[in-house]
mmCIF file of C-alpha atoms in Angstrom:
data_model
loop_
_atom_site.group_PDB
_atom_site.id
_atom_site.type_symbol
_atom_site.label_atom_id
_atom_site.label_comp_id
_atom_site.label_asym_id
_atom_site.label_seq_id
_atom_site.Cartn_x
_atom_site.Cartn_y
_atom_site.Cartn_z
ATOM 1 C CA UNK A 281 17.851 -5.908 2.889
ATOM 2 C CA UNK A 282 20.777 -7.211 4.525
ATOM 3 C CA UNK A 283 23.443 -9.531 2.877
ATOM 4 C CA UNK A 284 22.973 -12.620 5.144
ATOM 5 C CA UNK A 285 19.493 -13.433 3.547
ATOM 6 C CA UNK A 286 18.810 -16.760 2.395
ATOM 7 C CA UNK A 287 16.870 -17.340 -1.198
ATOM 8 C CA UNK A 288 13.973 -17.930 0.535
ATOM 9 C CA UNK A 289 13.940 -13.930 1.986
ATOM 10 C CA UNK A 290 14.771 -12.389 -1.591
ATOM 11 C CA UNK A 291 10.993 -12.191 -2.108
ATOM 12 C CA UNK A 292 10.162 -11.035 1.885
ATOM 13 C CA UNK A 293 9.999 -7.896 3.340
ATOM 14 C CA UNK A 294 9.891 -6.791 6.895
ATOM 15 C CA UNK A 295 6.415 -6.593 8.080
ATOM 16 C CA UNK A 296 7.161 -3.663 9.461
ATOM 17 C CA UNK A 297 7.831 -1.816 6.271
ATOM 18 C CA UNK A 298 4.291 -2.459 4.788
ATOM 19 C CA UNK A 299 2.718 -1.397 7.980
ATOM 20 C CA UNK A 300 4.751 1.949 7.851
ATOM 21 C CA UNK A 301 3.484 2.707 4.728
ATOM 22 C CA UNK A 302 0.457 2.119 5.538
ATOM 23 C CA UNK A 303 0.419 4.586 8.375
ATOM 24 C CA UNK A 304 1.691 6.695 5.453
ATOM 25 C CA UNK A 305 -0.885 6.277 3.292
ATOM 26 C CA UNK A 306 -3.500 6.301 5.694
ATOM 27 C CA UNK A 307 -2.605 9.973 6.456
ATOM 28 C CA UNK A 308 -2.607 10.970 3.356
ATOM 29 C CA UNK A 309 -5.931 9.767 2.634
ATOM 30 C CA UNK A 310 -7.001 11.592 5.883
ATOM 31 C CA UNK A 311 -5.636 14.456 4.462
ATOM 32 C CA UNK A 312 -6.904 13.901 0.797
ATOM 33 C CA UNK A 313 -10.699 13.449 3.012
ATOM 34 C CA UNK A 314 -10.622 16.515 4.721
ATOM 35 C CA UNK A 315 -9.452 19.174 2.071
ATOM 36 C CA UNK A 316 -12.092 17.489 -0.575
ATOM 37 C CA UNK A 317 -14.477 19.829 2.199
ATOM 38 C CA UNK A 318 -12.658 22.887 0.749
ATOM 39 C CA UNK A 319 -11.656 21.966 -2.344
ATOM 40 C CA UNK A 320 -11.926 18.858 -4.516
ATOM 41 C CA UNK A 321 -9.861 19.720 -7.234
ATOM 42 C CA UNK A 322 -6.839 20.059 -4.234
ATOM 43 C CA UNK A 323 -7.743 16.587 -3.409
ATOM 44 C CA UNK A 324 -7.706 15.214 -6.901
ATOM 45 C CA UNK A 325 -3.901 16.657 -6.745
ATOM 46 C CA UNK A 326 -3.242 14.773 -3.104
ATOM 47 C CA UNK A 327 -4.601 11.893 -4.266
ATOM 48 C CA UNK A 328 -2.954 11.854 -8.131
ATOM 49 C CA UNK A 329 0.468 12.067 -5.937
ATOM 50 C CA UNK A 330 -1.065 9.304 -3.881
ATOM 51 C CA UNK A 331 -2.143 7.204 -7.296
ATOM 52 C CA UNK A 332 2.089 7.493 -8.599
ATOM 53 C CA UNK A 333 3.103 6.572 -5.126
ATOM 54 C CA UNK A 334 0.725 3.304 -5.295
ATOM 55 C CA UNK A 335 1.789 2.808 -8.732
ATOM 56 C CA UNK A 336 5.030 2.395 -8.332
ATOM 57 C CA UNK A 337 4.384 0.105 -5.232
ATOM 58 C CA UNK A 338 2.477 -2.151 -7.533
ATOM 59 C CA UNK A 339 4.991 -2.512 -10.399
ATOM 60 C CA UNK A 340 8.430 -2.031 -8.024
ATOM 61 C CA UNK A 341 7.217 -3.783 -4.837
ATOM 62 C CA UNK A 342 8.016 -2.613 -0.805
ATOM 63 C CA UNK A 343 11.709 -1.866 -1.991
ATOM 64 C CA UNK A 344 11.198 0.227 -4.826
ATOM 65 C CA UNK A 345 8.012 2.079 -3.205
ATOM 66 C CA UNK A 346 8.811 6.070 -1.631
ATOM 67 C CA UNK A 347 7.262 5.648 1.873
ATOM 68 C CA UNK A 348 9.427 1.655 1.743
ATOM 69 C CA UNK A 349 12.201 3.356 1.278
ATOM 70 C CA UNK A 350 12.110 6.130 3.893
ATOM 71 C CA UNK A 351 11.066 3.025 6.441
ATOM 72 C CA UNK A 352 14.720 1.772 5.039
ATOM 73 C CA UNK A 353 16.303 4.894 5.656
ATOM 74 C CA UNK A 354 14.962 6.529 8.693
ATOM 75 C CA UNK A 355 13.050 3.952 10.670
ATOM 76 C CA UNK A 356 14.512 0.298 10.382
ATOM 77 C CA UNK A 357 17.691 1.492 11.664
ATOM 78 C CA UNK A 358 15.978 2.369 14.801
ATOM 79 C CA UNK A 359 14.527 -1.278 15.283
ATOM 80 C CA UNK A 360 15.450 -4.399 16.455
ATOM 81 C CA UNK A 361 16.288 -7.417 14.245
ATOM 82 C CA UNK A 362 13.788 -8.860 11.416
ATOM 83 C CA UNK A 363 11.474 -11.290 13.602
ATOM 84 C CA UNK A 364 8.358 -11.555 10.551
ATOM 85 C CA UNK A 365 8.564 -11.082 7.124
ATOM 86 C CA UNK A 366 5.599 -11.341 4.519
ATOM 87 C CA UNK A 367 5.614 -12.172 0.609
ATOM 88 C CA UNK A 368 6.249 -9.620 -1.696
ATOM 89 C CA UNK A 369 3.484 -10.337 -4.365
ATOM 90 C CA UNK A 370 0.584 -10.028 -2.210
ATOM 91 C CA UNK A 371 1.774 -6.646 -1.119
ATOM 92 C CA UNK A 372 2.542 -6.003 -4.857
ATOM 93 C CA UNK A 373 -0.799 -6.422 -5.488
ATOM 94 C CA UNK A 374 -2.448 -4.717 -2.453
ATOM 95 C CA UNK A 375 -1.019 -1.623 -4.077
ATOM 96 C CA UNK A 376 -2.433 -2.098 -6.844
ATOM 97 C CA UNK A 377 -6.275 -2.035 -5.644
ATOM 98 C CA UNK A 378 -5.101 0.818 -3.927
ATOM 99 C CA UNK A 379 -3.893 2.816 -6.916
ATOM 100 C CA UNK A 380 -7.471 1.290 -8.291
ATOM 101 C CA UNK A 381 -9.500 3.252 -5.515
ATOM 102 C CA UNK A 382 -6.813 6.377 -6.049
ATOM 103 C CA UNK A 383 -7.790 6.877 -9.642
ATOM 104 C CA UNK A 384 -11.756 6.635 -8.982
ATOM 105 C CA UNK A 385 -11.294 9.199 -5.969
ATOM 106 C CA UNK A 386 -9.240 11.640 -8.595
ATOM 107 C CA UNK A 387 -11.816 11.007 -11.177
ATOM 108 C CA UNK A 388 -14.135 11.850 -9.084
ATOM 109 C CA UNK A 389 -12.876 14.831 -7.886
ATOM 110 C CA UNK A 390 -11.416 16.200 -10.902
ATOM 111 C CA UNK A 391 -14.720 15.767 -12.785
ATOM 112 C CA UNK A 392 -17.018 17.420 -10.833
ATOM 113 C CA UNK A 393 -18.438 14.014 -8.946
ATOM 114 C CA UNK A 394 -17.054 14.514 -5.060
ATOM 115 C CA UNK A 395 -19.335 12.262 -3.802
ATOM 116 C CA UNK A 396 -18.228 9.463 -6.305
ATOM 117 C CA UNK A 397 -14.407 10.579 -4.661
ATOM 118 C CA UNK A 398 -15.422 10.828 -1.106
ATOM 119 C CA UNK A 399 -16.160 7.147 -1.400
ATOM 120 C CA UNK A 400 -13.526 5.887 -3.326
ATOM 121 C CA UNK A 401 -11.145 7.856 -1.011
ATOM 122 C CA UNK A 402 -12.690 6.290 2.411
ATOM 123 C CA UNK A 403 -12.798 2.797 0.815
ATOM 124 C CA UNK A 404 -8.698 2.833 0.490
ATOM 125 C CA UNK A 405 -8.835 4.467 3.813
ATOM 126 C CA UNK A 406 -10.549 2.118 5.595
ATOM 127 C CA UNK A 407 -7.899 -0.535 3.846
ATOM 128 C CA UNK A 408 -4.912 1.329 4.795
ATOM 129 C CA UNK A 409 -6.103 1.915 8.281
ATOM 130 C CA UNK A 410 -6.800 -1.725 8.809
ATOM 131 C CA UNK A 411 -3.323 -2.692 7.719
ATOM 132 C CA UNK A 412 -2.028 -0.239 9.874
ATOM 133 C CA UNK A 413 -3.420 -0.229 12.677
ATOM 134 C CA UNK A 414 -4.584 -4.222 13.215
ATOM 135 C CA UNK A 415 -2.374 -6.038 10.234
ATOM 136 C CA UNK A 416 -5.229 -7.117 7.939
ATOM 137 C CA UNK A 417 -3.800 -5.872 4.837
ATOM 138 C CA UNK A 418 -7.389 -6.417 2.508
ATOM 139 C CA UNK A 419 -5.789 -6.550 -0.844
ATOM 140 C CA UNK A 420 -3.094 -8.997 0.463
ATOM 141 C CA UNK A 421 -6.322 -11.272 1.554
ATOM 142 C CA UNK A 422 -7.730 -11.223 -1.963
ATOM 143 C CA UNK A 423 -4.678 -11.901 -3.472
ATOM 144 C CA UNK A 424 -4.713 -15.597 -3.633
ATOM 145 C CA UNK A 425 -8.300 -15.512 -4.764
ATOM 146 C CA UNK A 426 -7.489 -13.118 -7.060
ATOM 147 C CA UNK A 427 -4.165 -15.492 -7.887
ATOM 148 C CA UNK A 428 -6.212 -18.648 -8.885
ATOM 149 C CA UNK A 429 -7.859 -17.011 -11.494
ATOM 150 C CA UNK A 430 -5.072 -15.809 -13.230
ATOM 151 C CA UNK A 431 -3.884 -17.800 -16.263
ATOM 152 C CA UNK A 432 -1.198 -20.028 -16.122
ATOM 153 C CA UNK A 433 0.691 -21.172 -19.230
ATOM 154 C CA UNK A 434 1.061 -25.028 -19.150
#
């Protein structure tokens, strides 16, 4: 984040960023997929390190989140100026059905159900892939139905 942002940016990110991670991710996944062949209780362990990495996506947003931060670091640098950013709650919360689909994969795994991780795993891979690859971030599409069910004090 750069100094000369106005209010309004505070709560943006750089596209770019999310769509990084999501490359990330979607490796990881890939990963996560093919060693559950050889062993699911190795993928359970990919995939718990995947779950704290979502986690803390969902609570400390694109900023605060590891694969964010080495975009910060390593990549933006590299890149021209800011031309898109995207809200920070919907991103927030994309993580968070993530780390939703992390825990069912390593429950799966871990207790002796691969079949109930296999799927769990492909469904966040399929989401991460979309965001990276085409944009369509799926959690950051339900968000605002998600939004207007939420409970707002009057």
């Amino acid at each position: 984040m750069s100094i000369n942002n106005t209010p309004a940016d505070i709560d943006r990110v750089d596209v770019r960023g999310p769509r990084f991670a999501a490359w990330v991710t979607t490796a990881v996944l890939l990963i996560a997929l093919l060693v559950s062949a050889v062993s699911p209780l190795a993928a359970a362990a990919i995939l718990a390190v995947q779950a704290v990495i979502f986690a803390i996506g969902a609570v400390g947003g694109p900023r605060r989140h590891p694969y964010g931060k080495l975009f910060a670091a390593l990549v933006a640098p590299r890149l021209g100026p800011v031309k898109e950013r995207e809200p920070v709650p919907p991103l927030k919360f994309a993580q968070l059905v993530g780390l939703i689909f992390a825990v069912a994969a390593v429950a799966g795994f871990a207790l002796g159900v691969p079949l109930a991780g296999v799927i769990a795993t492909a469904f966040a891979l399929v989401a991460a892939f979309l965001n990276a690859a085409f944009g369509i971030c799926l959690g950051c599409q339900l968000y605002p139905l998600v939004n207007r069910f939420r409970h707002v004090p009057a």
